[in-house]
Amino acid sequence: MDMFEALADPTRRHIVELLAANGELAATAIYEQFHVSPQAVSQHLKVLREAKVVEMDKRAQKHVYRLNPQTLSQFEAWVQQMKQRWEERFAALDQVLAIEKKRLAECGQESSDTMSKDLEAQ
């Protein structure tokens, strides 16, 4: 499973948000944030680990989770690439609209000039 599939689930996104806010958390601290069984949350953590969104360390009897900065950097790069593409498309649209606005203004001026001449002729 890739990071996008892993982050498609709201529970997993909430886990990521918790880790982003806290740096790292023990599994028990994560379980306490949800109204589902620890086993269900554990499955979500497993998916996030397999997608390399989070990393886990064993410290004595605790499993401690934190975000994987490399995967988040890849995600950020993808978001920036998409943002750049959209900015390019909006810039191209702005150019088309500016040309069309200028053309309409010129057509309007021509119509205005024609109407003025017609009125003068009367």
PDB file of C-alpha atoms in Angstrom:
ATOM      1  CA  MET A   1       0.000   0.000   0.000  1.00  0.00           C
ATOM      2  CA  ASP A   2       1.314   3.445  -0.857  1.00  0.00           C
ATOM      3  CA  MET A   3       1.079   6.573   1.268  1.00  0.00           C
ATOM      4  CA  PHE A   4      -1.978   7.876  -0.596  1.00  0.00           C
ATOM      5  CA  GLU A   5      -3.978   4.720   0.070  1.00  0.00           C
ATOM      6  CA  ALA A   6      -2.831   4.735   3.677  1.00  0.00           C
ATOM      7  CA  LEU A   7      -3.891   8.352   4.139  1.00  0.00           C
ATOM      8  CA  ALA A   8      -7.269   7.819   2.470  1.00  0.00           C
ATOM      9  CA  ASP A   9      -8.736   6.568   5.753  1.00  0.00           C
ATOM     10  CA  PRO A  10      -9.877   9.264   8.238  1.00  0.00           C
ATOM     11  CA  THR A  11      -8.677   7.275  11.257  1.00  0.00           C
ATOM     12  CA  ARG A  12      -5.186   6.995   9.808  1.00  0.00           C
ATOM     13  CA  ARG A  13      -5.141  10.692   8.932  1.00  0.00           C
ATOM     14  CA  HIS A  14      -6.113  11.430  12.539  1.00  0.00           C
ATOM     15  CA  ILE A  15      -3.223   9.278  13.757  1.00  0.00           C
ATOM     16  CA  VAL A  16      -0.869  11.252  11.494  1.00  0.00           C
ATOM     17  CA  GLU A  17      -2.273  14.504  12.884  1.00  0.00           C
ATOM     18  CA  LEU A  18      -1.717  13.272  16.449  1.00  0.00           C
ATOM     19  CA  LEU A  19       1.881  12.373  15.672  1.00  0.00           C
ATOM     20  CA  ALA A  20       2.457  15.689  13.900  1.00  0.00           C
ATOM     21  CA  ALA A  21       1.182  17.545  16.966  1.00  0.00           C
ATOM     22  CA  ASN A  22       3.091  15.457  19.507  1.00  0.00           C
ATOM     23  CA  GLY A  23       6.269  14.348  17.775  1.00  0.00           C
ATOM     24  CA  GLU A  24       6.035  10.778  18.956  1.00  0.00           C
ATOM     25  CA  LEU A  25       3.534   8.759  20.951  1.00  0.00           C
ATOM     26  CA  ALA A  26       3.366   5.361  22.541  1.00  0.00           C
ATOM     27  CA  ALA A  27       0.776   3.048  21.009  1.00  0.00           C
ATOM     28  CA  THR A  28      -1.267   3.179  24.223  1.00  0.00           C
ATOM     29  CA  ALA A  29      -1.464   6.981  24.014  1.00  0.00           C
ATOM     30  CA  ILE A  30      -2.707   6.659  20.439  1.00  0.00           C
ATOM     31  CA  TYR A  31      -5.298   4.004  21.369  1.00  0.00           C
ATOM     32  CA  GLU A  32      -6.721   6.320  24.032  1.00  0.00           C
ATOM     33  CA  GLN A  33      -7.654   8.879  21.368  1.00  0.00           C
ATOM     34  CA  PHE A  34     -10.151   6.568  19.649  1.00  0.00           C
ATOM     35  CA  HIS A  35     -13.453   4.943  20.500  1.00  0.00           C
ATOM     36  CA  VAL A  36     -12.556   1.679  18.774  1.00  0.00           C
ATOM     37  CA  SER A  37     -10.633  -1.292  20.079  1.00  0.00           C
ATOM     38  CA  PRO A  38      -6.848  -1.124  20.459  1.00  0.00           C
ATOM     39  CA  GLN A  39      -6.686  -3.967  17.923  1.00  0.00           C
ATOM     40  CA  ALA A  40      -8.464  -1.824  15.327  1.00  0.00           C
ATOM     41  CA  VAL A  41      -6.085   1.085  15.940  1.00  0.00           C
ATOM     42  CA  SER A  42      -3.182  -1.363  15.810  1.00  0.00           C
ATOM     43  CA  GLN A  43      -4.296  -2.412  12.329  1.00  0.00           C
ATOM     44  CA  HIS A  44      -4.327   1.218  11.232  1.00  0.00           C
ATOM     45  CA  LEU A  45      -0.830   1.688  12.655  1.00  0.00           C
ATOM     46  CA  LYS A  46       0.301  -1.412  10.765  1.00  0.00           C
ATOM     47  CA  VAL A  47      -0.983   0.041   7.480  1.00  0.00           C
ATOM     48  CA  LEU A  48       0.800   3.328   8.189  1.00  0.00           C
ATOM     49  CA  ARG A  49       4.026   1.440   8.973  1.00  0.00           C
ATOM     50  CA  GLU A  50       3.790  -0.664   5.800  1.00  0.00           C
ATOM     51  CA  ALA A  51       3.240   2.501   3.743  1.00  0.00           C
ATOM     52  CA  LYS A  52       6.267   3.999   5.543  1.00  0.00           C
ATOM     53  CA  VAL A  53       4.204   6.952   6.761  1.00  0.00           C
ATOM     54  CA  VAL A  54       5.188   6.204  10.374  1.00  0.00           C
ATOM     55  CA  GLU A  55       8.115   4.529  12.054  1.00  0.00           C
ATOM     56  CA  MET A  56       7.972   2.474  15.231  1.00  0.00           C
ATOM     57  CA  ASP A  57      10.591   1.824  17.908  1.00  0.00           C
ATOM     58  CA  LYS A  58      10.307  -0.710  20.691  1.00  0.00           C
ATOM     59  CA  ARG A  59      11.328   0.765  24.014  1.00  0.00           C
ATOM     60  CA  ALA A  60      11.070  -1.826  26.754  1.00  0.00           C
ATOM     61  CA  GLN A  61       7.407  -2.852  26.630  1.00  0.00           C
ATOM     62  CA  LYS A  62       6.290   0.198  24.641  1.00  0.00           C
ATOM     63  CA  HIS A  63       5.849   0.683  20.918  1.00  0.00           C
ATOM     64  CA  VAL A  64       6.599   4.318  20.154  1.00  0.00           C
ATOM     65  CA  TYR A  65       5.448   5.843  16.864  1.00  0.00           C
ATOM     66  CA  ARG A  66       6.614   8.917  14.972  1.00  0.00           C
ATOM     67  CA  LEU A  67       6.165  10.256  11.467  1.00  0.00           C
ATOM     68  CA  ASN A  68       8.646   9.191   8.811  1.00  0.00           C
ATOM     69  CA  PRO A  69      10.209  12.445   7.541  1.00  0.00           C
ATOM     70  CA  GLN A  70      11.356  10.903   4.242  1.00  0.00           C
ATOM     71  CA  THR A  71       7.850   9.827   3.267  1.00  0.00           C
ATOM     72  CA  LEU A  72       6.431  13.164   4.343  1.00  0.00           C
ATOM     73  CA  SER A  73       9.061  14.910   2.209  1.00  0.00           C
ATOM     74  CA  GLN A  74       7.966  12.828  -0.783  1.00  0.00           C
ATOM     75  CA  PHE A  75       4.360  13.754  -0.094  1.00  0.00           C
ATOM     76  CA  GLU A  76       5.274  17.428   0.219  1.00  0.00           C
ATOM     77  CA  ALA A  77       7.199  17.290  -3.077  1.00  0.00           C
ATOM     78  CA  TRP A  78       4.162  15.769  -4.792  1.00  0.00           C
ATOM     79  CA  VAL A  79       1.887  18.481  -3.358  1.00  0.00           C
ATOM     80  CA  GLN A  80       4.307  21.200  -4.528  1.00  0.00           C
ATOM     81  CA  GLN A  81       4.407  19.657  -8.007  1.00  0.00           C
ATOM     82  CA  MET A  82       0.604  19.629  -8.194  1.00  0.00           C
ATOM     83  CA  LYS A  83       0.484  23.208  -6.913  1.00  0.00           C
ATOM     84  CA  GLN A  84       2.972  24.293  -9.598  1.00  0.00           C
ATOM     85  CA  ARG A  85       0.915  22.623 -12.329  1.00  0.00           C
ATOM     86  CA  TRP A  86      -2.254  24.353 -11.172  1.00  0.00           C
ATOM     87  CA  GLU A  87      -0.485  27.712 -10.932  1.00  0.00           C
ATOM     88  CA  GLU A  88       0.730  27.268 -14.521  1.00  0.00           C
ATOM     89  CA  ARG A  89      -2.789  26.415 -15.678  1.00  0.00           C
ATOM     90  CA  PHE A  90      -4.274  29.424 -13.864  1.00  0.00           C
ATOM     91  CA  ALA A  91      -1.584  31.695 -15.342  1.00  0.00           C
ATOM     92  CA  ALA A  92      -2.442  30.414 -18.841  1.00  0.00           C
ATOM     93  CA  LEU A  93      -6.126  30.981 -18.141  1.00  0.00           C
ATOM     94  CA  ASP A  94      -5.369  34.518 -16.931  1.00  0.00           C
ATOM     95  CA  GLN A  95      -3.601  35.192 -20.244  1.00  0.00           C
ATOM     96  CA  VAL A  96      -6.554  33.888 -22.267  1.00  0.00           C
ATOM     97  CA  LEU A  97      -8.972  35.963 -20.208  1.00  0.00           C
ATOM     98  CA  ALA A  98      -6.855  39.102 -20.589  1.00  0.00           C
ATOM     99  CA  ILE A  99      -6.752  38.631 -24.387  1.00  0.00           C
ATOM    100  CA  GLU A 100     -10.501  38.011 -24.498  1.00  0.00           C
ATOM    101  CA  LYS A 101     -11.198  41.045 -22.312  1.00  0.00           C
ATOM    102  CA  LYS A 102      -9.062  43.220 -24.580  1.00  0.00           C
ATOM    103  CA  ARG A 103     -10.823  41.835 -27.666  1.00  0.00           C
ATOM    104  CA  LEU A 104     -14.243  42.500 -26.166  1.00  0.00           C
ATOM    105  CA  ALA A 105     -13.211  46.021 -25.176  1.00  0.00           C
ATOM    106  CA  GLU A 106     -12.033  46.688 -28.721  1.00  0.00           C
ATOM    107  CA  CYS A 107     -15.281  45.277 -30.145  1.00  0.00           C
ATOM    108  CA  GLY A 108     -17.221  47.440 -27.717  1.00  0.00           C
ATOM    109  CA  GLN A 109     -15.244  50.513 -28.818  1.00  0.00           C
ATOM    110  CA  GLU A 110     -15.959  49.696 -32.458  1.00  0.00           C
ATOM    111  CA  SER A 111     -19.666  49.324 -31.662  1.00  0.00           C
ATOM    112  CA  SER A 112     -19.600  52.605 -29.778  1.00  0.00           C
ATOM    113  CA  ASP A 113     -17.876  54.355 -32.696  1.00  0.00           C
ATOM    114  CA  THR A 114     -20.409  52.920 -35.143  1.00  0.00           C
ATOM    115  CA  MET A 115     -23.312  54.048 -32.970  1.00  0.00           C
ATOM    116  CA  SER A 116     -21.802  57.547 -32.712  1.00  0.00           C
ATOM    117  CA  LYS A 117     -21.473  57.779 -36.490  1.00  0.00           C
ATOM    118  CA  ASP A 118     -25.060  56.567 -36.942  1.00  0.00           C
ATOM    119  CA  LEU A 119     -26.308  59.211 -34.511  1.00  0.00           C
ATOM    120  CA  GLU A 120     -24.297  61.930 -36.256  1.00  0.00           C
ATOM    121  CA  ALA A 121     -25.708  60.864 -39.605  1.00  0.00           C
ATOM    122  CA  GLN A 122     -29.261  61.363 -38.373  1.00  0.00           C
TER     123      GLN A 122
END
